[in-house]
Amino acid sequence: MALFAPRPPMPFKEPIVKRKMYPYTGVAVISHNISLKNTAHTQNADFVKNLKEYDMPPPEKKETPQERRKKRKTKLDDRHGKRLKLQKDKWDPKHPENPDMTKVVHNH
């Protein structure tokens, strides 16, 4: 019966040989090799010299999520305040828009 027959053996594969990687280091380890004397072209030397004189623009300040939430909340509050003011100015207690919605108080 083939139902309980063993499967064929798996083919042999050679293990993967990993090459040794260099350890993580900073730039300070190789900085002694970098100098203006080692640059092959004078253009590169001028570029490196001008790099020190180059003024970087100030970093762009981005809006944080908290600032965005606060800004959105104040904007919505202002819109809501304007809407309430318009409704308050439009409302006339003596002439309601829907008379069925008015409260009637009376004594017997």
Tab-separated table of N, CA and C in Angstrom:
chain	number	residue	atom	x	y	z
A	1	MET	N	0.842	-1.166	0.000
A	1	MET	CA	0.000	0.000	0.000
A	1	MET	C	0.900	1.247	0.000
A	2	ALA	N	0.702	2.167	-0.937
A	2	ALA	CA	1.556	3.350	-1.108
A	2	ALA	C	1.210	4.452	-0.124
A	3	LEU	N	0.156	4.264	0.632
A	3	LEU	CA	-0.273	5.292	1.568
A	3	LEU	C	0.765	5.521	2.665
A	4	PHE	N	1.393	4.469	3.147
A	4	PHE	CA	2.367	4.578	4.233
A	4	PHE	C	3.800	4.375	3.760
A	5	ALA	N	4.066	4.526	2.483
A	5	ALA	CA	5.411	4.328	1.935
A	5	ALA	C	6.295	5.524	2.301
A	6	PRO	N	7.569	5.300	2.616
A	6	PRO	CA	8.453	6.421	2.964
A	6	PRO	C	8.753	7.280	1.737
A	7	ARG	N	9.006	8.508	1.981
A	7	ARG	CA	9.342	9.431	0.902
A	7	ARG	C	10.790	9.208	0.489
A	8	PRO	N	11.163	9.633	-0.707
A	8	PRO	CA	12.564	9.471	-1.128
A	8	PRO	C	13.463	10.371	-0.283
A	9	PRO	N	14.712	9.970	-0.069
A	9	PRO	CA	15.606	10.789	0.759
A	9	PRO	C	15.886	12.149	0.101
A	10	MET	N	16.142	13.148	0.932
A	10	MET	CA	16.414	14.489	0.422
A	10	MET	C	17.809	14.532	-0.180
A	11	PRO	N	17.989	15.253	-1.273
A	11	PRO	CA	19.328	15.336	-1.880
A	11	PRO	C	20.269	16.143	-0.986
A	12	PHE	N	21.539	15.788	-1.001
A	12	PHE	CA	22.530	16.455	-0.160
A	12	PHE	C	22.931	17.782	-0.788
A	13	LYS	N	22.965	18.816	0.011
A	13	LYS	CA	23.407	20.139	-0.446
A	13	LYS	C	24.619	20.542	0.399
A	14	GLU	N	25.601	21.110	-0.237
A	14	GLU	CA	26.786	21.590	0.464
A	14	GLU	C	26.384	22.773	1.358
A	15	PRO	N	26.980	22.873	2.545
A	15	PRO	CA	26.658	24.019	3.398
A	15	PRO	C	27.160	25.322	2.773
A	16	ILE	N	26.451	26.394	3.065
A	16	ILE	CA	26.821	27.696	2.522
A	16	ILE	C	28.029	28.204	3.289
A	17	VAL	N	29.044	28.614	2.539
A	17	VAL	CA	30.251	29.149	3.150
A	17	VAL	C	30.127	30.669	3.147
A	18	LYS	N	30.105	31.238	4.334
A	18	LYS	CA	29.989	32.688	4.435
A	18	LYS	C	31.384	33.264	4.606
A	19	ARG	N	31.647	34.325	3.881
A	19	ARG	CA	32.956	34.956	4.028
A	19	ARG	C	32.941	35.863	5.247
A	20	LYS	N	34.095	36.045	5.819
A	20	LYS	CA	34.196	36.862	7.019
A	20	LYS	C	34.055	38.333	6.631
A	21	MET	N	33.198	39.027	7.332
A	21	MET	CA	32.968	40.432	7.056
A	21	MET	C	33.843	41.275	7.975
A	22	TYR	N	34.109	42.493	7.531
A	22	TYR	CA	34.889	43.412	8.347
A	22	TYR	C	34.042	43.865	9.538
A	23	PRO	N	34.659	44.114	10.672
A	23	PRO	CA	33.879	44.595	11.821
A	23	PRO	C	33.420	46.043	11.586
A	24	TYR	N	32.363	46.432	12.240
A	24	TYR	CA	31.869	47.797	12.129
A	24	TYR	C	32.822	48.737	12.854
A	25	THR	N	33.202	49.794	12.169
A	25	THR	CA	34.071	50.798	12.771
A	25	THR	C	33.618	52.166	12.310
A	26	GLY	N	34.126	53.179	12.954
A	26	GLY	CA	33.797	54.541	12.572
A	26	GLY	C	34.764	55.071	11.542
A	27	VAL	N	34.594	56.319	11.173
A	27	VAL	CA	35.451	56.953	10.181
A	27	VAL	C	36.826	57.249	10.771
A	28	ALA	N	36.900	57.389	12.081
A	28	ALA	CA	38.164	57.744	12.715
A	28	ALA	C	39.248	56.706	12.453
A	29	VAL	N	38.866	55.463	12.232
A	29	VAL	CA	39.848	54.398	11.989
A	29	VAL	C	40.591	54.640	10.688
A	30	ILE	N	39.909	55.163	9.666
A	30	ILE	CA	40.564	55.360	8.363
A	30	ILE	C	40.889	56.818	8.092
A	31	SER	N	40.614	57.717	9.033
A	31	SER	CA	40.829	59.138	8.778
A	31	SER	C	42.302	59.477	8.579
A	32	HIS	N	43.197	58.679	9.119
A	32	HIS	CA	44.623	58.974	8.926
A	32	HIS	C	45.030	58.753	7.468
A	33	ASN	N	44.256	57.971	6.697
A	33	ASN	CA	44.558	57.744	5.281
A	33	ASN	C	44.025	58.867	4.390
A	34	ILE	N	43.098	59.645	4.891
A	34	ILE	CA	42.477	60.689	4.090
A	34	ILE	C	43.163	62.016	4.385
A	35	SER	N	43.691	62.624	3.369
A	35	SER	CA	44.282	63.956	3.519
A	35	SER	C	44.308	64.598	2.147
A	36	LEU	N	44.658	65.859	2.112
A	36	LEU	CA	44.719	66.555	0.826
A	36	LEU	C	45.881	66.048	-0.019
A	37	LYS	N	46.912	65.491	0.618
A	37	LYS	CA	48.058	64.992	-0.133
A	37	LYS	C	47.688	63.749	-0.936
A	38	ASN	N	46.743	62.968	-0.445
A	38	ASN	CA	46.391	61.723	-1.110
A	38	ASN	C	45.413	61.910	-2.263
A	39	THR	N	44.853	63.100	-2.431
A	39	THR	CA	43.902	63.289	-3.531
A	39	THR	C	44.666	63.350	-4.829
A	40	ALA	N	44.142	62.675	-5.826
A	40	ALA	CA	44.837	62.561	-7.095
A	40	ALA	C	44.681	63.822	-7.931
A	41	HIS	N	43.541	64.454	-7.842
A	41	HIS	CA	43.277	65.616	-8.689
A	41	HIS	C	43.253	66.885	-7.843
A	42	THR	N	43.686	67.957	-8.436
A	42	THR	CA	43.644	69.230	-7.714
A	42	THR	C	42.207	69.704	-7.546
A	43	GLN	N	41.330	69.289	-8.445
A	43	GLN	CA	39.915	69.672	-8.311
A	43	GLN	C	39.345	69.100	-7.019
A	44	ASN	N	39.701	67.849	-6.720
A	44	ASN	CA	39.224	67.240	-5.487
A	44	ASN	C	39.773	67.980	-4.276
A	45	ALA	N	41.034	68.413	-4.350
A	45	ALA	CA	41.637	69.133	-3.239
A	45	ALA	C	40.904	70.453	-3.023
A	46	ASP	N	40.608	71.155	-4.110
A	46	ASP	CA	39.870	72.407	-3.993
A	46	ASP	C	38.482	72.158	-3.425
A	47	PHE	N	37.869	71.080	-3.860
A	47	PHE	CA	36.527	70.748	-3.363
A	47	PHE	C	36.550	70.495	-1.860
A	48	VAL	N	37.568	69.729	-1.404
A	48	VAL	CA	37.671	69.432	0.022
A	48	VAL	C	37.970	70.705	0.801
A	49	LYS	N	38.808	71.577	0.238
A	49	LYS	CA	39.144	72.821	0.909
A	49	LYS	C	37.908	73.722	1.015
A	50	ASN	N	37.116	73.767	-0.048
A	50	ASN	CA	35.919	74.604	-0.044
A	50	ASN	C	34.809	74.014	0.808
A	51	LEU	N	34.867	72.732	1.062
A	51	LEU	CA	33.848	72.112	1.907
A	51	LEU	C	33.858	72.713	3.303
A	52	LYS	N	35.049	73.007	3.810
A	52	LYS	CA	35.154	73.555	5.154
A	52	LYS	C	34.575	74.965	5.214
A	53	GLU	N	34.680	75.703	4.094
A	53	GLU	CA	34.185	77.067	4.062
A	53	GLU	C	32.699	77.139	3.738
A	54	TYR	N	32.140	76.053	3.303
A	54	TYR	CA	30.742	76.043	2.868
A	54	TYR	C	29.808	76.155	4.066
A	55	ASP	N	28.881	77.075	4.001
A	55	ASP	CA	27.901	77.241	5.068
A	55	ASP	C	26.659	76.427	4.731
A	56	MET	N	26.315	75.554	5.617
A	56	MET	CA	25.119	74.740	5.423
A	56	MET	C	23.897	75.564	5.808
A	57	PRO	N	22.812	75.441	5.059
A	57	PRO	CA	21.600	76.149	5.463
A	57	PRO	C	21.046	75.534	6.738
A	58	PRO	N	20.347	76.324	7.533
A	58	PRO	CA	19.795	75.754	8.769
A	58	PRO	C	18.782	74.658	8.448
A	59	PRO	N	18.687	73.665	9.296
A	59	PRO	CA	17.763	72.569	9.009
A	59	PRO	C	16.320	73.062	9.018
A	60	GLU	N	15.535	72.462	8.148
A	60	GLU	CA	14.126	72.829	8.035
A	60	GLU	C	13.354	72.256	9.216
A	61	LYS	N	12.599	73.113	9.894
A	61	LYS	CA	11.823	72.636	11.037
A	61	LYS	C	10.519	72.051	10.524
A	62	LYS	N	10.291	70.801	10.841
A	62	LYS	CA	9.068	70.142	10.416
A	62	LYS	C	8.071	70.135	11.558
A	63	GLU	N	6.816	70.091	11.179
A	63	GLU	CA	5.743	70.120	12.158
A	63	GLU	C	5.611	68.749	12.822
A	64	THR	N	5.574	68.746	14.153
A	64	THR	CA	5.438	67.485	14.874
A	64	THR	C	3.973	67.064	14.878
A	65	PRO	N	3.683	65.786	15.123
A	65	PRO	CA	2.290	65.340	15.160
A	65	PRO	C	1.472	66.080	16.216
A	66	GLN	N	2.075	66.409	17.355
A	66	GLN	CA	1.346	67.140	18.390
A	66	GLN	C	0.975	68.541	17.905
A	67	GLU	N	1.911	69.190	17.205
A	67	GLU	CA	1.622	70.523	16.670
A	67	GLU	C	0.532	70.459	15.612
A	68	ARG	N	0.567	69.417	14.772
A	68	ARG	CA	-0.488	69.266	13.754
A	68	ARG	C	-1.843	69.081	14.402
A	69	ARG	N	-1.915	68.242	15.467
A	69	ARG	CA	-3.188	68.025	16.161
A	69	ARG	C	-3.699	69.318	16.771
A	70	LYS	N	-2.788	70.054	17.428
A	70	LYS	CA	-3.186	71.299	18.073
A	70	LYS	C	-3.684	72.307	17.039
A	71	LYS	N	-2.988	72.404	15.913
A	71	LYS	CA	-3.376	73.317	14.845
A	71	LYS	C	-4.745	72.943	14.279
A	72	ARG	N	-4.964	71.651	14.051
A	72	ARG	CA	-6.243	71.183	13.522
A	72	ARG	C	-7.368	71.445	14.524
A	73	LYS	N	-7.081	71.232	15.813
A	73	LYS	CA	-8.103	71.450	16.840
A	73	LYS	C	-8.483	72.923	16.926
A	74	THR	N	-7.491	73.825	16.906
A	74	THR	CA	-7.811	75.253	16.958
A	74	THR	C	-8.586	75.681	15.722
A	75	LYS	N	-8.244	75.135	14.562
A	75	LYS	CA	-8.960	75.469	13.326
A	75	LYS	C	-10.419	75.026	13.422
A	76	LEU	N	-10.639	73.800	13.907
A	76	LEU	CA	-12.006	73.300	14.042
A	76	LEU	C	-12.769	74.083	15.105
A	77	ASP	N	-12.101	74.447	16.200
A	77	ASP	CA	-12.757	75.243	17.242
A	77	ASP	C	-13.177	76.608	16.698
A	78	ASP	N	-12.322	77.234	15.884
A	78	ASP	CA	-12.663	78.524	15.289
A	78	ASP	C	-13.874	78.396	14.366
A	79	ARG	N	-13.866	77.359	13.531
A	79	ARG	CA	-15.008	77.142	12.626
A	79	ARG	C	-16.293	76.914	13.418
A	80	HIS	N	-16.182	76.121	14.490
A	80	HIS	CA	-17.357	75.838	15.307
A	80	HIS	C	-17.849	77.113	15.997
A	81	GLY	N	-16.927	77.934	16.482
A	81	GLY	CA	-17.301	79.191	17.129
A	81	GLY	C	-18.013	80.132	16.165
A	82	LYS	N	-17.511	80.218	14.930
A	82	LYS	CA	-18.161	81.060	13.917
A	82	LYS	C	-19.564	80.555	13.613
A	83	ARG	N	-19.700	79.234	13.490
A	83	ARG	CA	-20.997	78.641	13.189
A	83	ARG	C	-21.991	78.915	14.323
A	84	LEU	N	-21.533	78.773	15.581
A	84	LEU	CA	-22.406	79.048	16.721
A	84	LEU	C	-22.822	80.521	16.765
A	85	LYS	N	-21.859	81.408	16.450
A	85	LYS	CA	-22.173	82.835	16.466
A	85	LYS	C	-23.223	83.162	15.407
A	86	LEU	N	-23.076	82.581	14.209
A	86	LEU	CA	-24.067	82.816	13.150
A	86	LEU	C	-25.442	82.299	13.563
A	87	GLN	N	-25.491	81.119	14.151
A	87	GLN	CA	-26.772	80.557	14.579
A	87	GLN	C	-27.380	81.389	15.704
A	88	LYS	N	-26.531	81.896	16.599
A	88	LYS	CA	-27.028	82.704	17.710
A	88	LYS	C	-27.606	84.021	17.184
A	89	ASP	N	-26.901	84.637	16.213
A	89	ASP	CA	-27.396	85.889	15.643
A	89	ASP	C	-28.686	85.667	14.850
A	90	LYS	N	-28.796	84.528	14.209
A	90	LYS	CA	-29.967	84.226	13.384
A	90	LYS	C	-31.183	83.832	14.229
A	91	TRP	N	-30.945	83.327	15.420
A	91	TRP	CA	-32.033	82.794	16.238
A	91	TRP	C	-32.879	83.913	16.834
A	92	ASP	N	-34.183	83.766	16.704
A	92	ASP	CA	-35.130	84.726	17.276
A	92	ASP	C	-36.120	83.940	18.111
A	93	PRO	N	-36.134	84.130	19.433
A	93	PRO	CA	-37.013	83.329	20.278
A	93	PRO	C	-38.506	83.599	20.039
A	94	LYS	N	-38.837	84.755	19.490
A	94	LYS	CA	-40.248	85.080	19.266
A	94	LYS	C	-40.791	84.452	17.987
A	95	HIS	N	-39.920	84.160	17.054
A	95	HIS	CA	-40.332	83.563	15.787
A	95	HIS	C	-39.492	82.316	15.505
A	96	PRO	N	-39.823	81.203	16.136
A	96	PRO	CA	-39.016	79.992	15.916
A	96	PRO	C	-39.222	79.440	14.509
A	97	GLU	N	-38.197	78.741	14.019
A	97	GLU	CA	-38.286	78.142	12.684
A	97	GLU	C	-39.257	76.976	12.678
A	98	ASN	N	-39.213	76.158	13.705
A	98	ASN	CA	-40.095	75.000	13.778
A	98	ASN	C	-40.923	75.130	15.057
A	99	PRO	N	-42.178	75.497	14.952
A	99	PRO	CA	-42.975	75.698	16.157
A	99	PRO	C	-43.215	74.413	16.947
A	100	ASP	N	-43.082	73.264	16.317
A	100	ASP	CA	-43.281	72.010	17.030
A	100	ASP	C	-42.149	71.723	18.014
A	101	MET	N	-41.022	72.358	17.824
A	101	MET	CA	-39.865	72.104	18.678
A	101	MET	C	-39.831	73.028	19.894
A	102	THR	N	-40.781	73.937	20.019
A	102	THR	CA	-40.766	74.878	21.139
A	102	THR	C	-41.383	74.243	22.375
A	103	LYS	N	-40.928	74.724	23.510
A	103	LYS	CA	-41.467	74.231	24.781
A	103	LYS	C	-42.655	75.117	25.193
A	104	VAL	N	-43.673	74.485	25.673
A	104	VAL	CA	-44.846	75.227	26.126
A	104	VAL	C	-44.960	75.016	27.633
A	105	VAL	N	-45.025	76.128	28.361
A	105	VAL	CA	-45.179	76.055	29.811
A	105	VAL	C	-46.533	76.720	30.137
A	106	HIS	N	-47.372	75.981	30.844
A	106	HIS	CA	-48.629	76.616	31.201
A	106	HIS	C	-49.157	76.009	32.493
A	107	ASN	N	-49.881	76.797	33.242
A	107	ASN	CA	-50.423	76.377	34.533
A	107	ASN	C	-51.945	76.289	34.458
A	108	HIS	N	-52.521	75.387	35.204
A	108	HIS	CA	-53.987	75.283	35.259
A	108	HIS	C	-54.488	75.822	36.543
